[in-house]
Coordinates of C-alpha atoms and ligand atoms in Angstrom, one line a residue:
X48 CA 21.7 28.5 27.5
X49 CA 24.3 26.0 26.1
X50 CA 22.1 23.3 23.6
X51 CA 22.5 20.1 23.6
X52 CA 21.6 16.5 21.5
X53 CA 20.4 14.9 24.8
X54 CA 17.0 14.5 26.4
X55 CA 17.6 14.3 30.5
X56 CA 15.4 12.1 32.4
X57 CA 15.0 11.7 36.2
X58 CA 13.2 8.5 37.0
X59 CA 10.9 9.6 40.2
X60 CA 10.5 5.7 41.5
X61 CA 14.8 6.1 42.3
X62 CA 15.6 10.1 42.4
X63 CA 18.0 8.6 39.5
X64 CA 19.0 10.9 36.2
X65 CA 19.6 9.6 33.0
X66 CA 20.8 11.3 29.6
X67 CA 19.8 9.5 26.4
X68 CA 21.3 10.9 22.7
X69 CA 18.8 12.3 20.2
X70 CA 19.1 11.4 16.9
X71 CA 17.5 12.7 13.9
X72 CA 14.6 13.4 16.3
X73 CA 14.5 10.0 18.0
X74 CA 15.6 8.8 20.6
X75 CA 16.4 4.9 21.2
X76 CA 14.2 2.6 22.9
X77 CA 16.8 0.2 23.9
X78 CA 18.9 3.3 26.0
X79 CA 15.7 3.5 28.2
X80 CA 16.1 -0.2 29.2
X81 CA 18.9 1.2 31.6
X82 CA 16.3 3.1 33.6
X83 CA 15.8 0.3 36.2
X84 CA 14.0 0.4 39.8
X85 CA 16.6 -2.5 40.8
X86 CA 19.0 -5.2 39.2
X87 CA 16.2 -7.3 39.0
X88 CA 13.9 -4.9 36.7
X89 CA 13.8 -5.7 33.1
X90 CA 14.0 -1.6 32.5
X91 CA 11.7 0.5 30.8
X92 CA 10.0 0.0 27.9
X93 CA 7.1 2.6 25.6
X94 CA 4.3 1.6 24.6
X95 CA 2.9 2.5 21.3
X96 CA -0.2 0.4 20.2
X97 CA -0.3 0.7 16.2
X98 CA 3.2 2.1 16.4
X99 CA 1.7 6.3 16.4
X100 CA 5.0 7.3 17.3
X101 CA 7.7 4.8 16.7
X102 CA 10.1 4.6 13.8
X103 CA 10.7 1.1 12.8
X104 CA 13.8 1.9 10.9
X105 CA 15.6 4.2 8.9
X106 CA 14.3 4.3 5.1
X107 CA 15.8 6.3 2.3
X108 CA 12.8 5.4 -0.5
X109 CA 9.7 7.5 0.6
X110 CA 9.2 11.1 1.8
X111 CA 6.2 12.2 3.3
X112 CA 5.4 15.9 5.2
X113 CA 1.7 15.4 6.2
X114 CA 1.2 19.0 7.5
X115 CA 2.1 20.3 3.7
X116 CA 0.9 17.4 1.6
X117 CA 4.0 16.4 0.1
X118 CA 5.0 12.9 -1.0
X119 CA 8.4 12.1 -2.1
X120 CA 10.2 8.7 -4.0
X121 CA 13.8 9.2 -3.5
X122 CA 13.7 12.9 -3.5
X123 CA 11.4 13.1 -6.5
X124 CA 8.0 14.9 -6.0
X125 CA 5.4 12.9 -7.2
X126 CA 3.5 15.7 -9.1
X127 CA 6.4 15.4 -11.1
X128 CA 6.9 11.6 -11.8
X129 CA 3.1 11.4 -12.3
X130 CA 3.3 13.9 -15.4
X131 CA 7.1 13.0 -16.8
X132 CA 7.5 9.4 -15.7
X133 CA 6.1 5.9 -16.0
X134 CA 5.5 3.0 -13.6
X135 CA 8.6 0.9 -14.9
X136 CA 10.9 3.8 -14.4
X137 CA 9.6 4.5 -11.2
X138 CA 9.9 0.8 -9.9
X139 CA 13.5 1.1 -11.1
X140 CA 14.0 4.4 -9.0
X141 CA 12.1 2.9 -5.6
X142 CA 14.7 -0.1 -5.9
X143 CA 17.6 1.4 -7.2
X144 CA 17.9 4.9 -5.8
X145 CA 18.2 6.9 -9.1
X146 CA 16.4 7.3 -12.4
X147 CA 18.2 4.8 -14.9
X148 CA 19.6 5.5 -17.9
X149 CA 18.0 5.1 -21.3
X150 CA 20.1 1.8 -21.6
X151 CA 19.1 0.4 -17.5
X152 CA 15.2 1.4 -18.6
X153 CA 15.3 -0.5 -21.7
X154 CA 17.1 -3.4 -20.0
X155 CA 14.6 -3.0 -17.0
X156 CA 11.3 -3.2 -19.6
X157 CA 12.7 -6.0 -21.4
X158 CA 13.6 -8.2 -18.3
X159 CA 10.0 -7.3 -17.0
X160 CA 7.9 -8.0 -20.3
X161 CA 9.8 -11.1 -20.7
X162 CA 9.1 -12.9 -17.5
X163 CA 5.2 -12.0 -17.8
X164 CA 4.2 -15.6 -18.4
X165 CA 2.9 -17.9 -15.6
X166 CA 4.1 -21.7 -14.7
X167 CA 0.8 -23.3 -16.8
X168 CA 0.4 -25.2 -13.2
X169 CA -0.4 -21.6 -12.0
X170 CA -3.5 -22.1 -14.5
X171 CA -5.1 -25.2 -12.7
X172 CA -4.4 -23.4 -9.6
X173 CA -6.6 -20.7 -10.3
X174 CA -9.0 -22.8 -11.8
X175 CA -9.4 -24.3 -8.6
X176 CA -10.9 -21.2 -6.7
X177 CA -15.0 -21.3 -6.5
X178 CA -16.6 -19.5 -9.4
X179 CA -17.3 -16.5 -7.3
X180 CA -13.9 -16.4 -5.5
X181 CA -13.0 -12.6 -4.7
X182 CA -9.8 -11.6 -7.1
X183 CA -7.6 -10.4 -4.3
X184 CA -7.9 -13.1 -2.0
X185 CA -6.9 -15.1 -5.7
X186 CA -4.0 -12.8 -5.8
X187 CA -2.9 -13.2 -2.1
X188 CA -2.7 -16.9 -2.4
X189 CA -1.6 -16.9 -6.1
X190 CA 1.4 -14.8 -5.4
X191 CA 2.2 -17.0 -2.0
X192 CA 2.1 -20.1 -4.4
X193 CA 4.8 -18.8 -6.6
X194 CA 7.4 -19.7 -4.1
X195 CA 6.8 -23.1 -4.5
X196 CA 7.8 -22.5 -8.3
X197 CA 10.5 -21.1 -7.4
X198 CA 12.5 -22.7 -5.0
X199 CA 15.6 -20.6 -5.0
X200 CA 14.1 -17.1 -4.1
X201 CA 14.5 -18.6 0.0
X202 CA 18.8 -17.5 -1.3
X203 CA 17.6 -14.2 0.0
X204 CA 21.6 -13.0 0.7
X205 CA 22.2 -13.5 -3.3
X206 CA 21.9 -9.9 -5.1
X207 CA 21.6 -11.7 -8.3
X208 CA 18.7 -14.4 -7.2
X209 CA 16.7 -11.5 -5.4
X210 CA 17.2 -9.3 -8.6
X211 CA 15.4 -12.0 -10.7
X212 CA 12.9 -12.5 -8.2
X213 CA 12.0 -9.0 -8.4
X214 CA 11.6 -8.7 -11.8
X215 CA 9.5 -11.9 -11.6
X216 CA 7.1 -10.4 -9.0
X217 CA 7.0 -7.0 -11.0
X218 CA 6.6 -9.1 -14.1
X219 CA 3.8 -11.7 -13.3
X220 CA 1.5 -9.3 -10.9
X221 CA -0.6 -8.1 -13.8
X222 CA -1.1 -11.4 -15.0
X223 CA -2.1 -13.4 -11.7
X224 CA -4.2 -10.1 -11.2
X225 CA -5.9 -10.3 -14.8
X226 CA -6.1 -14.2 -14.6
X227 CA -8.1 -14.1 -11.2
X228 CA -10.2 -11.5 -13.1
X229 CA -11.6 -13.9 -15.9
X230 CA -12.1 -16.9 -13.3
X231 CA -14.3 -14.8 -11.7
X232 CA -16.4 -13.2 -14.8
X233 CA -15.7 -17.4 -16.5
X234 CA -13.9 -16.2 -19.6
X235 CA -10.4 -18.0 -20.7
X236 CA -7.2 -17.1 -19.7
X237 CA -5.7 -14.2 -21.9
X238 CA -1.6 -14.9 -22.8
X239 CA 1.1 -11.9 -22.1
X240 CA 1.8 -9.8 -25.4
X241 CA 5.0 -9.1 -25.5
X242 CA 4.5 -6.5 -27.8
X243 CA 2.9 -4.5 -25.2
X244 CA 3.5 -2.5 -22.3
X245 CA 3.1 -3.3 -18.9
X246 CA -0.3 -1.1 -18.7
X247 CA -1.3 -1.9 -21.7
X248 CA -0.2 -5.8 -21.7
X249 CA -2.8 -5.9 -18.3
X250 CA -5.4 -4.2 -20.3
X251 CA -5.4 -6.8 -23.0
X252 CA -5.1 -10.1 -20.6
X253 CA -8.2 -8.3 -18.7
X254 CA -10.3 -7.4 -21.8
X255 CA -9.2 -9.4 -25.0
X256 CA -12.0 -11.3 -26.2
X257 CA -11.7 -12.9 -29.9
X258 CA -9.9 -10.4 -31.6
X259 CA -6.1 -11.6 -32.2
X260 CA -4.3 -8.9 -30.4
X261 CA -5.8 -6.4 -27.9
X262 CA -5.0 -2.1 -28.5
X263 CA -5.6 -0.6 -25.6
X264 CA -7.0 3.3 -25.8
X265 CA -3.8 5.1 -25.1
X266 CA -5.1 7.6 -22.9
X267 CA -6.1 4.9 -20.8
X268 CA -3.4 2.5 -20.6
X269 CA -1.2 6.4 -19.7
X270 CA -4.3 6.6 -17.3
X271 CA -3.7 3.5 -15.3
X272 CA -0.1 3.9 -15.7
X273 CA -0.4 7.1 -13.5
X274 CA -2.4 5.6 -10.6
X275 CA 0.1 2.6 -10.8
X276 CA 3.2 5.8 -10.2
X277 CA 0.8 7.0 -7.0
X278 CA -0.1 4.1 -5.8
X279 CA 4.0 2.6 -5.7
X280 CA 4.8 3.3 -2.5
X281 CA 3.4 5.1 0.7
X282 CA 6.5 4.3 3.0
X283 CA 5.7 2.3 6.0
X284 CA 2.0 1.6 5.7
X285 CA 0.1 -1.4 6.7
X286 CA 1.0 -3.7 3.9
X287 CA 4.7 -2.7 3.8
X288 CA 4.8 -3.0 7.9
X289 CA 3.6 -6.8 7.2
X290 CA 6.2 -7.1 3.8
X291 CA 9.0 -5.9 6.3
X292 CA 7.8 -8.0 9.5
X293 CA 7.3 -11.1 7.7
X294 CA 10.0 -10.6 5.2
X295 CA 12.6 -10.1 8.5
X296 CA 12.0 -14.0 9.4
X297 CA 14.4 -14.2 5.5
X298 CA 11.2 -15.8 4.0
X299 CA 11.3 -15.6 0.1
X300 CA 9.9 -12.6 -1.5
X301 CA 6.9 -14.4 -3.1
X302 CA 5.4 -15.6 1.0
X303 CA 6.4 -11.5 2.1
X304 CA 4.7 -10.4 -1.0
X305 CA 1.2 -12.8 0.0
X306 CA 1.6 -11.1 3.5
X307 CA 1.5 -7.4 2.4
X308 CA -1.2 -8.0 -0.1
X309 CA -3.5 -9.7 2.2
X310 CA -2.9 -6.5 4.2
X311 CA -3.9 -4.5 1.9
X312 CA -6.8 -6.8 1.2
X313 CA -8.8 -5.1 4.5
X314 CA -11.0 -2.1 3.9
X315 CA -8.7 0.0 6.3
X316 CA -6.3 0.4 3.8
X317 CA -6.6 -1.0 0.3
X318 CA -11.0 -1.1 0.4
X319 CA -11.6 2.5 1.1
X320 CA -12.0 3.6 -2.7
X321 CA -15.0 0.8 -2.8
X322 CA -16.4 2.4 0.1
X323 CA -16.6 6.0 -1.5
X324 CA -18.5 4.7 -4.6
X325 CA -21.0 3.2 -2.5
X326 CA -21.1 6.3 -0.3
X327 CA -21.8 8.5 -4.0
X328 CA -24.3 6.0 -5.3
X329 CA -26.1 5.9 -1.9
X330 CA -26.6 9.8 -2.3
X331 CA -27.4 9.6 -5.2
X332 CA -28.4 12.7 -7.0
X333 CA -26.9 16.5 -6.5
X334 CA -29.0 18.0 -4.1
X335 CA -29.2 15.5 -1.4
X336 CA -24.9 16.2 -1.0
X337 CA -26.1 19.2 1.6
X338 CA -28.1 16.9 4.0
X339 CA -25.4 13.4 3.9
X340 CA -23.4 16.0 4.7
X341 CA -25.1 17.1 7.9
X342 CA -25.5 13.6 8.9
X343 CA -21.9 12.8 8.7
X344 CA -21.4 15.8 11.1
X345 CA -23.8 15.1 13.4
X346 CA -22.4 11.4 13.1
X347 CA -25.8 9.8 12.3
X348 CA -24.6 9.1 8.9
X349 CA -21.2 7.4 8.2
X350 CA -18.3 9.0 7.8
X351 CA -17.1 11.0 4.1
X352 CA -15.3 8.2 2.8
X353 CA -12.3 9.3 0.8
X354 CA -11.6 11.9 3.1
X355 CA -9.4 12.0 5.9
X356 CA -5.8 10.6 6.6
X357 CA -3.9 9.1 9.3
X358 CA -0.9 11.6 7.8
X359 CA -2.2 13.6 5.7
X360 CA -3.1 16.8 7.2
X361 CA -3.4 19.1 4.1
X362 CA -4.7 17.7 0.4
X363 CA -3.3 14.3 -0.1
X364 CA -1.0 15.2 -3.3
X365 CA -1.9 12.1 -5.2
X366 CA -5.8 13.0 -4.9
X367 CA -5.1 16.2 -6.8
X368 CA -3.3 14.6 -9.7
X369 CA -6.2 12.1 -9.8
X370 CA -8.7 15.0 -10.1
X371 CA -7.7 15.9 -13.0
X372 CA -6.7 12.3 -14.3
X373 CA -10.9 11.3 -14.1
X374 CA -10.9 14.3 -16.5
X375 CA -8.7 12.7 -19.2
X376 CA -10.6 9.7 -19.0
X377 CA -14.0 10.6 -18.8
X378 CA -13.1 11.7 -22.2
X379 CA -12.8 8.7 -23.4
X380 CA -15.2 6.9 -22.0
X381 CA -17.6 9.2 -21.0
X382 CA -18.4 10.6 -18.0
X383 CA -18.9 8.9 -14.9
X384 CA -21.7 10.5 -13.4
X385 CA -20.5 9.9 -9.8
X386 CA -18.3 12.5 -10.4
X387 CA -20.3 15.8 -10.1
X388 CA -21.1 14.6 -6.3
X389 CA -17.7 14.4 -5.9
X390 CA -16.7 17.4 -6.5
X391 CA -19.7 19.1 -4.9
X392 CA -18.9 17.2 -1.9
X393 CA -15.2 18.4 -1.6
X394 CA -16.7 21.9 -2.4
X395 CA -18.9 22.0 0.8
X396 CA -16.4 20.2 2.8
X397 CA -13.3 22.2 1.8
X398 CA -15.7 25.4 3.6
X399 CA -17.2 23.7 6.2
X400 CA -16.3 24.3 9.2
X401 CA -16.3 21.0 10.7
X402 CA -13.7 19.4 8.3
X403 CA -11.2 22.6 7.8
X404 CA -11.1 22.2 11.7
X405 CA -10.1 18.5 11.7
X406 CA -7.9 19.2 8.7
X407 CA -10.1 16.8 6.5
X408 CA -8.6 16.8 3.1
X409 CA -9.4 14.6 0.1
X410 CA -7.2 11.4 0.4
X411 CA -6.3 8.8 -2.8
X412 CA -9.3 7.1 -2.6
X413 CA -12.1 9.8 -3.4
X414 CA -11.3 9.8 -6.8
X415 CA -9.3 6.9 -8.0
X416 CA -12.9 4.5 -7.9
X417 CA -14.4 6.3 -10.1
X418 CA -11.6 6.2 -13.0
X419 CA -11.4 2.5 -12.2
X420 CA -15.7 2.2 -12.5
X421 CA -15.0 4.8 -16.0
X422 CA -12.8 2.6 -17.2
X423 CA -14.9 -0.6 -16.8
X424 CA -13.1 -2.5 -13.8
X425 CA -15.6 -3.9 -11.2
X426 CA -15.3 -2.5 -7.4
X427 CA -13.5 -6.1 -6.4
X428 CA -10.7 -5.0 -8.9
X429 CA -9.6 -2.4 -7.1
X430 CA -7.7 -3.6 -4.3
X431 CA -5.7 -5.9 -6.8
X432 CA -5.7 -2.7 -9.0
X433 CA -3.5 -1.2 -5.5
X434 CA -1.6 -4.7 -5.0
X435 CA 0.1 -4.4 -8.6
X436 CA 2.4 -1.2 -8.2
X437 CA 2.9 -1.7 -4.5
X438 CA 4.5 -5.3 -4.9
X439 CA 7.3 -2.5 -6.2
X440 CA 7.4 -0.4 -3.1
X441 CA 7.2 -3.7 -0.9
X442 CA 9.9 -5.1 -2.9
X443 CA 12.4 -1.7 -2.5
X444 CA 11.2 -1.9 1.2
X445 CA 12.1 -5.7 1.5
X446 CA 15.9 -4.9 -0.3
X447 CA 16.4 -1.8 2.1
X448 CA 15.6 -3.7 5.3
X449 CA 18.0 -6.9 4.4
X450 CA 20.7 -5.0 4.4
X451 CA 20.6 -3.0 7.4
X452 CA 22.7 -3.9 9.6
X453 CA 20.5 -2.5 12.0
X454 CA 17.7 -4.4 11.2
X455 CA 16.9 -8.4 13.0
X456 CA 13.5 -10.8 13.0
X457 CA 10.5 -8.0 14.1
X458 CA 9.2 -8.8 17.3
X459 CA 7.8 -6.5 19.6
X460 CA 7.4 -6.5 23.3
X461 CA 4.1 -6.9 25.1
X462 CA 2.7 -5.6 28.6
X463 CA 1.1 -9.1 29.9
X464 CA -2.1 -8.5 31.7
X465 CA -3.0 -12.1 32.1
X466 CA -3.3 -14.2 35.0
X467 CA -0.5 -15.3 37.4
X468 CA 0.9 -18.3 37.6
X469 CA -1.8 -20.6 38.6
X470 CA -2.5 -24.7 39.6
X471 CA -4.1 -26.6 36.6
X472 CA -7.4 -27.9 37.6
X473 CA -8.7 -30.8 36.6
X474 CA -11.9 -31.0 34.7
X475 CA -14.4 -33.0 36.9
X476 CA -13.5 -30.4 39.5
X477 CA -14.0 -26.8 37.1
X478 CA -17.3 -25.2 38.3
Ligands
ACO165 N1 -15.5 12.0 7.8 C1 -16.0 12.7 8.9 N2 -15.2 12.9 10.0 C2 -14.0 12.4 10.0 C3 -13.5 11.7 8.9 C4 -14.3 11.5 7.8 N3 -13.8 10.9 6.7 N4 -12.2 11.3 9.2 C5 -11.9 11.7 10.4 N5 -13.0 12.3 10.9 C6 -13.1 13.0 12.3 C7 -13.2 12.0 13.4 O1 -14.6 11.7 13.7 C8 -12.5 12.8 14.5 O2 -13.4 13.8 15.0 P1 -13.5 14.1 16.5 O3 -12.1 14.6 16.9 O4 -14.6 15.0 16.7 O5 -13.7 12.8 17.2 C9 -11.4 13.5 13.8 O6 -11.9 13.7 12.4 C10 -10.1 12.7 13.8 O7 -10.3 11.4 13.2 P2 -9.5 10.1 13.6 O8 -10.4 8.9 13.3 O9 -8.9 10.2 15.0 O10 -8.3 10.2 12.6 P3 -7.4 8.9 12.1 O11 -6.1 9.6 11.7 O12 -7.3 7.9 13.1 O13 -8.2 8.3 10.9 C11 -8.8 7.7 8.7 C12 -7.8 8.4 9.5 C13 -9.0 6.3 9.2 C14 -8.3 7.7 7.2 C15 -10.1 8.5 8.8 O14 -10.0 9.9 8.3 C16 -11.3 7.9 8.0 O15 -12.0 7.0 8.5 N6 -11.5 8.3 6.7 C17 -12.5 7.7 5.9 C18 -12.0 6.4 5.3 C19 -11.0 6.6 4.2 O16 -11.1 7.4 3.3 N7 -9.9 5.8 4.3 C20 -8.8 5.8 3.3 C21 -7.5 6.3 3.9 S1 -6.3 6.4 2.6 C22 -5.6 4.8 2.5 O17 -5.6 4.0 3.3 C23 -5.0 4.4 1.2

């Protein structure tokens, strides 16, 4: 038999055939609009609630094979950038398309460390969120207020002006993340330190007290630099689905930015590693792991946080590296004692029947809480501790999908199941 790049379709309502081109596994949506019952008929359409099967666009940034747990930025496995790379050089890599060169990095590092500092506006803008206001939702409307700073980031066709607004974004995350920190615990603003770097410089704004400059243990700033490589991009996720939507309508960066981090604000994406450290402090001890366990599986209990994935159908590759990360800093700051149900946990699932069958694996979130709870942050950090290195995958996203050609203002169809046309009826006369 002859093979060809074509799917053949006979549409039973006309006895009519139809051949449509695959391509790179796909085929187009718009080519099925020719399958029509008459002239009139607006053609056919899919339907794919919470887009399980559609590609939204072509994307060069982020490889992921769910089946064999591998995740990818630009070719690079991120085992590998995790143990050789850091955060800056992997920002550069998601938005540039290669690793720079020793000159680009130290070009890169000093454009980022020097555009650290906040408008002092930004200040009395933060000053005016309620004592108790959660960080992120500080950081959502923080980072949406920056575009009023900066007027000229809506020149969204200029290379140069989106370059610096980049670098901005990258640059001032940390400190709108650190700043919405000490509102909420009611201790003063900490300045950028120049002399620092970008893990480290967060680490001082978050923790400096009276001393006159901040040295953050190394093993930790290398820590959070790590979770900040893992966490840089996931390719078309929740938050960079919104950063790609809204950013389509040519809004600046800083209003697309708000968007994707207010997705990642709900506990379906960016909350989960809060819900495992609630689900190891409600066990509680060692030997109650066998019986939550048995709950979970006879779903009287809730589910095992931290485990599972909508893509992941093998161990997700940046939980392993974070294994052994809580490791290196439980060193330092001593153990977190979380950790031993953990671990028995994964032991029992990784046999048990019931989650080799669903191909339950460890995700990100099972152990990145408790390095963040080791290392002193409190549980309504972490979702800002997600939002700081994903502004850099939104951000390569954002560039990528301006210039495709391909690529217009998102909007999706809808199947209307509403009423008909109908009379309006006035209200003396509604029953
Ligand atoms: N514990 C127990 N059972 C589970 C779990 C879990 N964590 N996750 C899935 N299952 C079971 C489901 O009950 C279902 O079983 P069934 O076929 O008998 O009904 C089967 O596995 C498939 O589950 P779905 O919900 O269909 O899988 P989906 O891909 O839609 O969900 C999700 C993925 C949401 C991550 C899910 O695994 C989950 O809720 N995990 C716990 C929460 C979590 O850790 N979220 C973080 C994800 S990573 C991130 O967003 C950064």
């Amino acid at each position: 038999m002859t093979t060809k790049n074509t799917l053949s379709i006979t549409d039973n309502r006309t006895g009519k055939a139809y051949e449509l081109p695959i391509t790179d596994g796909t085929i187009r949506a718009l080519d099925l609009r020719n399958i029509k019952v008459d002239e009139e008929d607006f053609g056919l359409m899919t339907y794919d609630p919470a887009f399980m099967n559609t590609a939204s666009c072509r994307s060069a940034i982020t490889f992921i094979d769910g089946d064999k747990g591998i995740l990818r930025y630009r070719g690079y496995d991120i085992a590998e950038l995790a143990e050789k790379s850091t955060h800056l050089e992997v920002s550069y890599l998601l938005m540039n398309g290669e690793l720079p060169t020793k000159e680009a990095l130290a070009k890169f590092e000093n454009e980022v460390t020097h555009h650290t500092f906040l408008h002092e506006n930004v200040k009395d803008f933060i000053d005016g969120f309620r004592y108790d206001a959660h960080p992120m939702g500080m950081l959502v409307a923080t980072v949406g207020a920056l575009s009023t700073f900066y007027p000229e980031a809506k020149d969204i066709r200029n290379r140069d002006n989106r370059r610096l607004q980049i670098v901005r974004l990258i640059a001032k995350m940390p400190t709108i993340a650190a700043w919405s920190y000490r509102h909420e615990v009611g201790l003063p603003y900490v300045y950028p330190d120049n002399d620092l770097g970008y893990t480290a410089n967060f680490l001082s704004m978050m923790k400096r007290m009276a001393e006159s400059k901040y040295q953050a243990n190394p093993v930790l700033a290398r820590a959070l630099d790590v979770l900040f490589i893992l966490h840089a991009d996931h390719e078309q996720n929740c938050s960079t689905s919104a950063m790609r939507g809204v950013g389509s309508s040519e809004v600046d960066p800083y209003s697309a930015v708000a968007a994707a981090a207010a997705a990642l604000y709900g506990p379906l994406h960016g909350g989960a590693n809060e819900a495992v450290l609630r689900m190891l402090n409600e066990i509680g001890s060692l030997d109650k792991v066998p019986d939550f366990i048995a709950r979970v599986k006879s779903g009287e209990g809730s589910r095992l946080m931290g485990f599972g994935h909508r893509v992941y159908k093998n161990y997700d590759p940046r939980a392993k590296v974070i294994k052994k990360l809580a490791y290196d800093v439980f060193e330092v700051t001593g153990k977190n004692p979380l950790i031993d149900i953990a671990v028995e946990l994964e032991r029992i699932a990784l046999e048990d029947e019931y989650f080799v069958k669903r191909k339950l694996y460890p995700n990100v979130d099972f152990y990145s809480g408790l390095i963040y709870q080791a290392m002193g942050f409190p549980v309504d950090m972490f979702p800002v501790l997600f939002a700081i290195p994903r502004v850099a995958g939104w951000l390569a996203q954002w560039e990528e999908m301006l210039a495709d050609k391909e690529q217009k203002i998102s909007r999706p169809r809808q199947i209307y199941t509403g009423h008909d046309v109908r009379p309006y009826v006035t209200i003396d006369k509604r029953g």
